[in-house]
Amino acid sequence: MSDLLDYHDALNTLLETHAPVAGTETVGLEQLDRRVLAQDVLVQYDVPAFDNSAMDGYAVCGNDCDSWQVVHRIAAGDAGAGQRLETGQAARIFTGAPVPGGATAVLMQEKVSLDVASNRISLPPASDGAAGVRQGLNIRYQAEELQRGATLLPGFQRLAPAAIGLLSAQGYTHAPCVPQLRVAVFSSGNELVEPGQELQEGQIYDSNRQMLAALLRAQGFAVHNGGILPDKLAATRAALRQAAGNNHAIVCSGGVSVGEEDHLKAALEQEGELIQWRLFIKPGKPFTWGRIGDCRVFMLPGNPVSSLVTFQQLALPALMRMAGLPAEQARPWQLRARADFSRGKAEPRREFVRVALQGSPDGYRVQPLQRQGSAMLSGAAFAHALAEIPPGVQVEPGQELAVYPLAERF
Ligand code: AMP
Ligand code: MG
């Protein structure tokens, strides 16, 4: 396959050669969504913090008694420490309320009968004839889930909403995070016009910049809109140089192919280092990466679908490494699915087809969307996923393919 790099080699190299950006940012609870912890966070209070009831019912002392005298009432939020039960006594108790000293179990209220006159509770005889109540039934004991000093959340993991809940449950107001990635986005091409401006003959509206900005924002990155670069080397160099000084990464599209009007590669070589150019993939062959100082640069092809595919499959995994994720989690999320289509003609390059993904009783199935051209964004707008067809492979119905969900759809 000549001098072109295979997709999987490119992906592995990108994952190996991009690392979390240096430093730590202290981030408040309300900004933690999708952020990545820069270090382990420890348990500061036992979970649960005190023995408490898992049910609405009665805390009892003495699991072999026939009945219990109700002597206390404890609701969630009450300080239960003062109350104690002796054998044969019970406390009316509610879910989350502290279990009184001496309690050996909590009986669900649906299972007991209460004699109102005597304020005594009893259990109906067990159907299997077994006597007694299991020790600790329906009591959530202090520290049974997590003990103070243990790891609450490991570093270098992306915070899911449940993890934010967990931090909150520990009373944390802030957490130490990998700095938010700052990414500058440029488009390149004399033909491009900003939506809202009037189109002249030969011009088109820019689609890639807003698409890429949306993809970056969906990951929680801070996006700097760098605008449209003209097909001029000097102006391109100046814009990249300036953006490199203020951002962790630059993502640009267009101008990276072999035409005389393509200046992005030359600009990168002159301002920094071009590390790789051209991959053996369809669409997206001219995908290029490099660096200007510490700023990582990803140059995507101009055709909008090529931009989308190379961003999802290559630039984004590298950016996720920079955002703090370990390589295995920065990889595109992969499922296996069966083809609901056939394709007789084998394509020499590794191909990423825009597909609809559907569940079925025997697993996921995929079908290509219409309009697969690399300039045809309409064929990608409703895609669920990219299906990978290895080089030289024909596709038979039912054949198993690797499929990469477009994460921002889920
Ligand atoms: P290029 O890579 O500059 O040769 O561009 C390849 C094709 O993609 C050309 O048809 C360009 O007009 C088109 N293109 C480049 N950038 C964009 C963009 N930001 N939005 C829409 N189309 C673009
Ligand atoms: Mg161009």
Short mmCIF file of C-alpha atoms and ligand atoms in Angstrom, two decimals:
data_model
loop_
_atom_site.label_atom_id
_atom_site.label_comp_id
_atom_site.label_asym_id
_atom_site.label_seq_id
_atom_site.Cartn_x
_atom_site.Cartn_y
_atom_site.Cartn_z
CA MET A 1 0.00 0.00 0.00
CA SER A 2 2.82 2.33 -0.99
CA ASP A 3 3.94 5.06 1.40
CA LEU A 4 0.50 5.64 2.89
CA LEU A 5 0.04 4.83 6.56
CA ASP A 6 -2.70 2.41 7.65
CA TYR A 7 -5.45 3.82 9.85
CA HIS A 8 -4.74 1.55 12.82
CA ASP A 9 -1.02 2.33 12.80
CA ALA A 10 -1.83 6.04 12.63
CA LEU A 11 -4.31 5.74 15.52
CA ASN A 12 -1.84 3.81 17.69
CA THR A 13 0.91 6.33 16.98
CA LEU A 14 -1.38 9.23 17.79
CA LEU A 15 -2.40 7.60 21.08
CA GLU A 16 1.23 6.91 22.01
CA THR A 17 2.54 10.35 21.13
CA HIS A 18 -0.12 12.54 22.73
CA ALA A 19 -0.22 12.89 26.52
CA PRO A 20 -2.35 14.75 29.06
CA VAL A 21 -1.62 18.47 29.08
CA ALA A 22 0.38 19.59 32.12
CA GLY A 23 -1.09 21.25 35.17
CA THR A 24 -4.20 21.04 37.33
CA GLU A 25 -7.31 23.17 37.40
CA THR A 26 -9.63 23.29 40.41
CA VAL A 27 -13.13 22.95 39.01
CA GLY A 28 -16.42 23.57 40.84
CA LEU A 29 -19.18 20.93 40.94
CA GLU A 30 -21.36 22.66 38.35
CA GLN A 31 -18.56 22.73 35.77
CA LEU A 32 -17.37 19.14 36.25
CA ASP A 33 -19.42 17.50 33.52
CA ARG A 34 -17.08 15.55 31.17
CA ARG A 35 -13.96 16.81 32.92
CA VAL A 36 -11.08 14.46 33.74
CA LEU A 37 -9.62 14.18 37.25
CA ALA A 38 -5.91 15.02 37.41
CA GLN A 39 -5.35 12.80 40.47
CA ASP A 40 -7.13 10.26 42.68
CA VAL A 41 -9.79 11.70 44.97
CA LEU A 42 -10.14 9.98 48.35
CA VAL A 43 -13.12 9.01 50.46
CA GLN A 44 -13.37 11.61 53.24
CA TYR A 45 -16.48 10.22 54.95
CA ASP A 46 -17.38 6.56 55.32
CA VAL A 47 -20.21 5.50 52.99
CA PRO A 48 -22.71 5.16 54.57
CA ALA A 49 -21.57 7.67 57.15
CA PHE A 50 -23.74 6.00 59.85
CA ASP A 51 -25.84 2.84 60.20
CA ASN A 52 -29.19 3.65 58.61
CA SER A 53 -32.41 2.05 57.50
CA ALA A 54 -32.86 0.81 53.92
CA MET A 55 -36.65 0.65 54.35
CA ASP A 56 -39.65 2.35 55.86
CA GLY A 57 -40.57 0.06 58.76
CA TYR A 58 -39.47 -0.84 62.27
CA ALA A 59 -36.00 -1.21 63.72
CA VAL A 60 -36.12 -4.06 66.19
CA CYS A 61 -33.87 -5.47 68.91
CA GLY A 62 -33.94 -9.25 69.27
CA ASN A 63 -34.44 -11.19 66.07
CA ASP A 64 -36.10 -14.17 67.76
CA CYS A 65 -38.87 -12.25 69.55
CA ASP A 66 -42.54 -12.88 68.65
CA SER A 67 -43.45 -9.22 69.02
CA TRP A 68 -41.82 -5.88 69.86
CA GLN A 69 -42.94 -2.84 71.79
CA VAL A 70 -42.62 0.37 69.73
CA VAL A 71 -40.77 2.91 71.91
CA HIS A 72 -39.22 5.46 69.48
CA ARG A 73 -39.88 7.18 66.16
CA ILE A 74 -36.90 8.16 63.98
CA ALA A 75 -37.19 9.93 60.61
CA ALA A 76 -34.54 10.72 58.00
CA GLY A 77 -32.59 13.74 59.20
CA ASP A 78 -33.17 12.99 62.90
CA ALA A 79 -30.13 12.55 65.09
CA GLY A 80 -30.71 8.98 66.21
CA ALA A 81 -27.66 8.59 68.39
CA GLY A 82 -29.44 9.14 71.71
CA GLN A 83 -31.97 6.37 71.21
CA ARG A 84 -31.34 2.76 72.20
CA LEU A 85 -33.37 -0.38 71.92
CA GLU A 86 -33.43 -3.23 74.44
CA THR A 87 -34.46 -6.78 73.52
CA GLY A 88 -38.15 -6.82 72.61
CA GLN A 89 -38.25 -3.12 71.70
CA ALA A 90 -38.74 -1.46 68.31
CA ALA A 91 -38.53 2.00 66.74
CA ARG A 92 -40.74 3.27 63.95
CA ILE A 93 -38.12 4.19 61.31
CA PHE A 94 -37.96 5.58 57.80
CA THR A 95 -35.57 5.07 54.88
CA GLY A 96 -32.28 6.87 55.45
CA ALA A 97 -32.91 7.46 59.17
CA PRO A 98 -30.16 6.51 61.62
CA VAL A 99 -30.70 3.09 63.13
CA PRO A 100 -30.83 3.26 66.94
CA GLY A 101 -28.24 1.56 69.12
CA GLY A 102 -29.09 -2.06 69.82
CA ALA A 103 -31.08 -2.57 66.61
CA THR A 104 -30.53 -5.99 65.09
CA ALA A 105 -32.73 -5.64 61.98
CA VAL A 106 -35.26 -3.41 60.26
CA LEU A 107 -38.62 -5.00 59.36
CA MET A 108 -40.40 -3.68 56.28
CA GLN A 109 -43.64 -2.01 57.27
CA GLU A 110 -45.56 -4.06 54.67
CA LYS A 111 -44.52 -7.25 56.48
CA VAL A 112 -45.53 -6.44 60.07
CA SER A 113 -48.86 -6.04 61.79
CA LEU A 114 -49.26 -3.23 64.25
CA ASP A 115 -51.62 -3.50 67.19
CA VAL A 116 -52.54 0.14 67.64
CA ALA A 117 -53.97 -0.21 71.14
CA SER A 118 -50.81 -1.75 72.60
CA ASN A 119 -48.40 -0.16 70.08
CA ARG A 120 -46.80 -3.57 69.53
CA ILE A 121 -45.69 -5.06 66.23
CA SER A 122 -45.45 -8.70 65.25
CA LEU A 123 -44.59 -10.75 62.18
CA PRO A 124 -46.92 -13.41 60.73
CA PRO A 125 -45.41 -16.92 61.05
CA ALA A 126 -42.94 -17.56 58.20
CA SER A 127 -44.45 -19.76 55.47
CA ASP A 128 -41.43 -22.10 55.57
CA GLY A 129 -41.70 -22.37 59.33
CA ALA A 130 -38.28 -20.74 59.82
CA ALA A 131 -38.04 -18.76 63.01
CA GLY A 132 -36.38 -15.41 63.50
CA VAL A 133 -35.23 -12.51 61.40
CA ARG A 134 -31.89 -12.38 59.61
CA GLN A 135 -29.30 -10.39 61.58
CA GLY A 136 -28.80 -6.95 60.00
CA LEU A 137 -31.76 -7.26 57.64
CA ASN A 138 -32.43 -3.91 55.87
CA ILE A 139 -29.67 -2.11 57.77
CA ARG A 140 -27.09 -0.24 55.67
CA TYR A 141 -24.03 -0.37 57.91
CA GLN A 142 -21.52 2.43 58.23
CA ALA A 143 -18.64 2.10 55.70
CA GLU A 144 -20.08 -1.05 54.10
CA GLU A 145 -19.73 0.62 50.67
CA LEU A 146 -16.60 2.78 51.07
CA GLN A 147 -14.18 3.44 53.88
CA ARG A 148 -12.60 6.78 54.69
CA GLY A 149 -9.15 7.02 53.07
CA ALA A 150 -9.94 4.61 50.22
CA THR A 151 -9.94 5.81 46.60
CA LEU A 152 -13.29 7.39 45.79
CA LEU A 153 -12.50 8.11 42.13
CA PRO A 154 -9.25 7.34 40.31
CA GLY A 155 -7.42 10.07 38.39
CA PHE A 156 -7.44 10.30 34.61
CA GLN A 157 -11.03 9.15 34.22
CA ARG A 158 -13.75 11.23 32.69
CA LEU A 159 -16.39 12.26 35.22
CA ALA A 160 -19.80 10.82 34.45
CA PRO A 161 -22.85 12.35 36.13
CA ALA A 162 -22.82 9.55 38.72
CA ALA A 163 -19.21 10.40 39.57
CA ILE A 164 -20.19 14.04 40.06
CA GLY A 165 -22.96 12.82 42.36
CA LEU A 166 -20.40 10.78 44.29
CA LEU A 167 -18.11 13.80 44.76
CA SER A 168 -21.09 15.78 45.90
CA ALA A 169 -22.11 13.01 48.32
CA GLN A 170 -18.69 13.38 49.91
CA GLY A 171 -19.16 17.09 50.42
CA TYR A 172 -16.58 18.09 47.84
CA THR A 173 -17.31 21.48 46.25
CA HIS A 174 -14.39 21.27 43.78
CA ALA A 175 -12.19 18.65 42.18
CA PRO A 176 -8.67 18.75 40.71
CA CYS A 177 -8.93 18.36 36.94
CA VAL A 178 -6.71 18.18 33.91
CA PRO A 179 -6.86 21.68 32.39
CA GLN A 180 -9.72 22.18 29.95
CA LEU A 181 -8.38 21.77 26.42
CA ARG A 182 -8.30 24.96 24.40
CA VAL A 183 -8.65 24.19 20.71
CA ALA A 184 -8.52 26.70 17.85
CA VAL A 185 -10.54 25.82 14.74
CA PHE A 186 -9.79 27.19 11.28
CA SER A 187 -11.17 26.66 7.82
CA SER A 188 -9.00 27.24 4.79
CA GLY A 189 -9.99 28.22 1.26
CA ASN A 190 -10.65 31.37 -0.80
CA GLU A 191 -14.03 29.98 -1.82
CA LEU A 192 -15.37 29.86 1.75
CA VAL A 193 -17.83 32.38 3.09
CA GLU A 194 -19.22 32.85 6.58
CA PRO A 195 -22.97 32.13 6.82
CA GLY A 196 -24.77 35.46 6.97
CA GLN A 197 -22.53 37.01 4.29
CA GLU A 198 -23.60 37.23 0.67
CA LEU A 199 -22.34 34.53 -1.68
CA GLN A 200 -20.49 35.60 -4.84
CA GLU A 201 -20.11 33.38 -7.86
CA GLY A 202 -17.87 30.39 -7.16
CA GLN A 203 -18.17 30.73 -3.40
CA ILE A 204 -19.67 28.31 -0.86
CA TYR A 205 -20.59 28.63 2.76
CA ASP A 206 -18.19 27.15 5.28
CA SER A 207 -19.59 23.96 6.81
CA ASN A 208 -16.59 22.42 8.52
CA ARG A 209 -15.77 25.01 11.14
CA GLN A 210 -19.16 24.95 12.84
CA MET A 211 -19.31 21.15 12.60
CA LEU A 212 -15.87 20.77 14.16
CA ALA A 213 -16.60 23.39 16.81
CA ALA A 214 -19.75 21.49 17.76
CA LEU A 215 -17.84 18.20 17.93
CA LEU A 216 -15.21 19.80 20.17
CA ARG A 217 -17.73 21.48 22.44
CA ALA A 218 -19.57 18.16 22.81
CA GLN A 219 -16.39 16.87 24.50
CA GLY A 220 -16.28 19.81 26.89
CA PHE A 221 -13.35 21.55 25.19
CA ALA A 222 -13.05 25.34 24.94
CA VAL A 223 -13.22 26.30 21.27
CA HIS A 224 -11.56 29.34 19.77
CA ASN A 225 -13.07 30.16 16.38
CA GLY A 226 -10.10 31.16 14.24
CA GLY A 227 -12.14 32.00 11.15
CA ILE A 228 -11.36 31.34 7.50
CA LEU A 229 -7.77 31.33 6.24
CA PRO A 230 -7.18 32.59 2.69
CA ASP A 231 -5.18 30.42 0.27
CA LYS A 232 -2.03 32.37 1.08
CA LEU A 233 1.04 30.95 2.77
CA ALA A 234 2.11 34.02 4.73
CA ALA A 235 -1.33 34.68 6.20
CA THR A 236 -1.77 30.99 7.02
CA ARG A 237 1.61 30.85 8.77
CA ALA A 238 0.85 33.93 10.82
CA ALA A 239 -2.56 32.67 11.91
CA LEU A 240 -1.25 29.24 12.92
CA ARG A 241 1.69 30.75 14.78
CA GLN A 242 -0.57 33.03 16.77
CA ALA A 243 -3.09 30.28 17.57
CA ALA A 244 -0.31 27.93 18.66
CA GLY A 245 0.72 30.43 21.33
CA ASN A 246 -2.75 30.46 22.93
CA ASN A 247 -4.13 26.95 22.46
CA HIS A 248 -3.31 23.34 23.31
CA ALA A 249 -4.34 22.24 19.82
CA ILE A 250 -5.29 23.53 16.40
CA VAL A 251 -7.82 21.75 14.21
CA CYS A 252 -8.10 23.05 10.67
CA SER A 253 -9.65 21.75 7.48
CA GLY A 254 -8.99 22.24 3.80
CA GLY A 255 -5.83 23.26 1.97
CA VAL A 256 -3.92 20.14 2.94
CA SER A 257 -3.94 18.29 -0.36
CA VAL A 258 -1.57 18.41 -3.34
CA GLY A 259 -2.87 21.45 -5.27
CA GLU A 260 -0.86 24.65 -5.67
CA GLU A 261 -3.48 26.43 -3.58
CA ASP A 262 -2.93 24.09 -0.65
CA HIS A 263 -0.67 25.90 1.82
CA LEU A 264 -1.43 24.28 5.14
CA LYS A 265 1.28 21.64 4.99
CA ALA A 266 3.96 24.14 4.01
CA ALA A 267 2.81 26.49 6.76
CA LEU A 268 3.10 23.69 9.33
CA GLU A 269 6.54 22.67 8.10
CA GLN A 270 7.79 26.24 8.27
CA GLU A 271 6.26 27.12 11.64
CA GLY A 272 6.77 23.82 13.42
CA GLU A 273 6.95 20.15 12.50
CA LEU A 274 4.85 18.09 10.12
CA ILE A 275 4.86 14.57 11.58
CA GLN A 276 2.61 12.59 9.25
CA TRP A 277 0.85 13.27 6.00
CA ARG A 278 -1.50 10.98 4.07
CA LEU A 279 -3.23 7.84 5.23
CA PHE A 280 -4.51 4.79 3.38
CA ILE A 281 -8.14 5.56 4.20
CA LYS A 282 -11.32 6.55 2.46
CA PRO A 283 -12.44 9.20 2.95
CA GLY A 284 -9.69 11.37 4.42
CA LYS A 285 -6.43 10.46 2.70
CA PRO A 286 -4.71 13.86 3.19
CA PHE A 287 -5.10 13.79 7.02
CA THR A 288 -2.00 15.42 8.50
CA TRP A 289 -0.68 16.00 11.97
CA GLY A 290 2.21 17.79 13.59
CA ARG A 291 3.06 20.43 16.16
CA ILE A 292 4.01 24.05 16.57
CA GLY A 293 5.92 24.22 19.85
CA ASP A 294 3.75 22.45 22.44
CA CYS A 295 0.59 23.01 20.40
CA ARG A 296 -0.62 19.91 18.56
CA VAL A 297 -1.92 20.47 15.04
CA PHE A 298 -4.47 18.36 13.15
CA MET A 299 -5.04 19.18 9.51
CA LEU A 300 -8.18 17.62 8.11
CA PRO A 301 -9.14 17.34 4.46
CA GLY A 302 -11.56 19.98 3.17
CA ASN A 303 -14.35 17.75 1.95
CA PRO A 304 -16.81 17.88 4.83
CA VAL A 305 -17.31 14.14 5.28
CA SER A 306 -13.56 13.56 5.13
CA SER A 307 -13.21 16.19 7.84
CA LEU A 308 -15.83 14.48 9.99
CA VAL A 309 -14.36 11.00 9.58
CA THR A 310 -10.75 11.97 10.23
CA PHE A 311 -11.78 14.10 13.18
CA GLN A 312 -13.78 11.29 14.80
CA GLN A 313 -11.35 8.49 14.09
CA LEU A 314 -7.98 10.22 14.50
CA ALA A 315 -7.91 13.81 15.80
CA LEU A 316 -10.44 13.22 18.57
CA PRO A 317 -8.66 10.19 20.08
CA ALA A 318 -5.42 12.24 20.22
CA LEU A 319 -7.31 15.14 21.80
CA MET A 320 -8.88 12.78 24.35
CA ARG A 321 -5.36 11.69 25.36
CA MET A 322 -4.44 15.37 25.76
CA ALA A 323 -7.60 15.86 27.81
CA GLY A 324 -6.31 13.21 30.21
CA LEU A 325 -7.79 9.85 29.23
CA PRO A 326 -5.65 6.71 29.08
CA ALA A 327 -5.08 5.41 25.55
CA GLU A 328 -7.59 2.58 25.84
CA GLN A 329 -10.37 5.02 26.74
CA ALA A 330 -9.33 7.57 24.16
CA ARG A 331 -9.86 5.08 21.33
CA PRO A 332 -13.01 5.41 19.26
CA TRP A 333 -15.74 3.34 20.89
CA GLN A 334 -16.11 0.15 18.84
CA LEU A 335 -19.01 -2.28 18.50
CA ARG A 336 -19.44 -5.32 16.29
CA ALA A 337 -22.42 -5.30 13.96
CA ARG A 338 -23.68 -7.32 11.01
CA ALA A 339 -23.99 -5.84 7.55
CA ASP A 340 -27.54 -5.44 6.29
CA PHE A 341 -26.10 -4.84 2.83
CA SER A 342 -23.69 -6.26 0.33
CA ARG A 343 -20.94 -4.67 -1.69
CA GLY A 344 -19.38 -6.53 -4.58
CA LYS A 345 -16.62 -4.09 -5.41
CA ALA A 346 -13.66 -4.15 -3.07
CA GLU A 347 -12.03 -0.80 -2.26
CA PRO A 348 -8.23 -0.86 -1.88
CA ARG A 349 -8.23 1.68 0.97
CA ARG A 350 -9.65 1.07 4.46
CA GLU A 351 -13.05 2.65 4.31
CA PHE A 352 -15.35 4.27 6.85
CA VAL A 353 -18.96 4.15 5.68
CA ARG A 354 -21.68 6.31 7.23
CA VAL A 355 -24.33 3.93 8.54
CA ALA A 356 -27.59 3.65 10.43
CA LEU A 357 -27.25 1.30 13.40
CA GLN A 358 -30.15 -0.78 14.63
CA GLY A 359 -30.57 -3.32 17.37
CA SER A 360 -32.00 -6.74 16.46
CA PRO A 361 -32.53 -10.00 18.40
CA ASP A 362 -29.16 -11.25 17.12
CA GLY A 363 -27.21 -8.06 17.81
CA TYR A 364 -26.58 -4.80 16.00
CA ARG A 365 -27.13 -4.44 12.26
CA VAL A 366 -25.92 -1.63 9.99
CA GLN A 367 -27.06 -0.17 6.72
CA PRO A 368 -25.20 2.49 4.74
CA LEU A 369 -26.94 5.81 4.32
CA GLN A 370 -27.51 7.16 0.85
CA ARG A 371 -25.09 9.75 -0.56
CA GLN A 372 -21.73 8.39 0.57
CA GLY A 373 -19.60 10.93 -1.34
CA SER A 374 -16.90 12.63 0.72
CA ALA A 375 -18.40 16.02 -0.12
CA MET A 376 -21.94 14.92 0.76
CA LEU A 377 -22.62 16.02 4.29
CA SER A 378 -26.31 15.22 3.84
CA GLY A 379 -25.36 11.52 3.91
CA ALA A 380 -23.63 11.99 7.27
CA ALA A 381 -26.05 14.30 9.04
CA PHE A 382 -28.18 11.44 10.37
CA ALA A 383 -25.54 8.74 10.55
CA HIS A 384 -25.40 6.82 13.83
CA ALA A 385 -21.99 5.38 13.24
CA LEU A 386 -19.06 4.73 10.93
CA ALA A 387 -18.65 1.15 9.73
CA GLU A 388 -15.12 0.04 8.90
CA ILE A 389 -14.51 -2.00 5.77
CA PRO A 390 -10.96 -3.35 5.66
CA PRO A 391 -8.89 -2.88 2.48
CA GLY A 392 -9.80 -5.18 -0.41
CA VAL A 393 -12.81 -6.70 1.36
CA GLN A 394 -16.16 -7.31 -0.30
CA VAL A 395 -19.15 -7.18 1.99
CA GLU A 396 -21.72 -9.99 2.17
CA PRO A 397 -25.04 -9.66 3.99
CA GLY A 398 -24.62 -10.77 7.61
CA GLN A 399 -20.87 -10.18 7.59
CA GLU A 400 -19.51 -8.85 10.89
CA LEU A 401 -18.00 -5.37 10.75
CA ALA A 402 -16.35 -3.05 13.27
CA VAL A 403 -18.63 -0.09 13.85
CA TYR A 404 -17.79 3.18 15.62
CA PRO A 405 -20.79 5.03 17.09
CA LEU A 406 -20.69 8.78 16.59
CA ALA A 407 -20.50 9.43 20.31
CA GLU A 408 -22.27 12.76 20.41
CA ARG A 409 -25.45 11.02 19.23
CA PHE A 410 -25.72 8.87 22.34
P1 AMP B 1 -9.27 21.32 -0.25
O1 AMP B 1 -8.86 20.27 0.71
O2 AMP B 1 -8.95 22.71 0.20
O3 AMP B 1 -8.74 21.04 -1.61
O4 AMP B 1 -10.83 21.24 -0.34
C1 AMP B 1 -11.48 20.09 -0.83
C2 AMP B 1 -12.95 20.38 -1.05
O5 AMP B 1 -13.55 20.67 0.19
C3 AMP B 1 -13.23 21.58 -1.93
O6 AMP B 1 -14.37 21.32 -2.69
C4 AMP B 1 -13.50 22.68 -0.93
O7 AMP B 1 -14.31 23.70 -1.46
C5 AMP B 1 -14.22 21.92 0.15
N1 AMP B 1 -14.05 22.56 1.44
C6 AMP B 1 -12.89 22.90 2.03
N2 AMP B 1 -13.10 23.48 3.21
C7 AMP B 1 -14.44 23.50 3.38
C8 AMP B 1 -15.28 23.98 4.43
N3 AMP B 1 -14.78 24.53 5.53
N4 AMP B 1 -16.61 23.87 4.26
C9 AMP B 1 -17.12 23.30 3.15
N5 AMP B 1 -16.38 22.82 2.15
C10 AMP B 1 -15.04 22.93 2.25
MG MG B 2 -8.83 24.52 -0.69
#
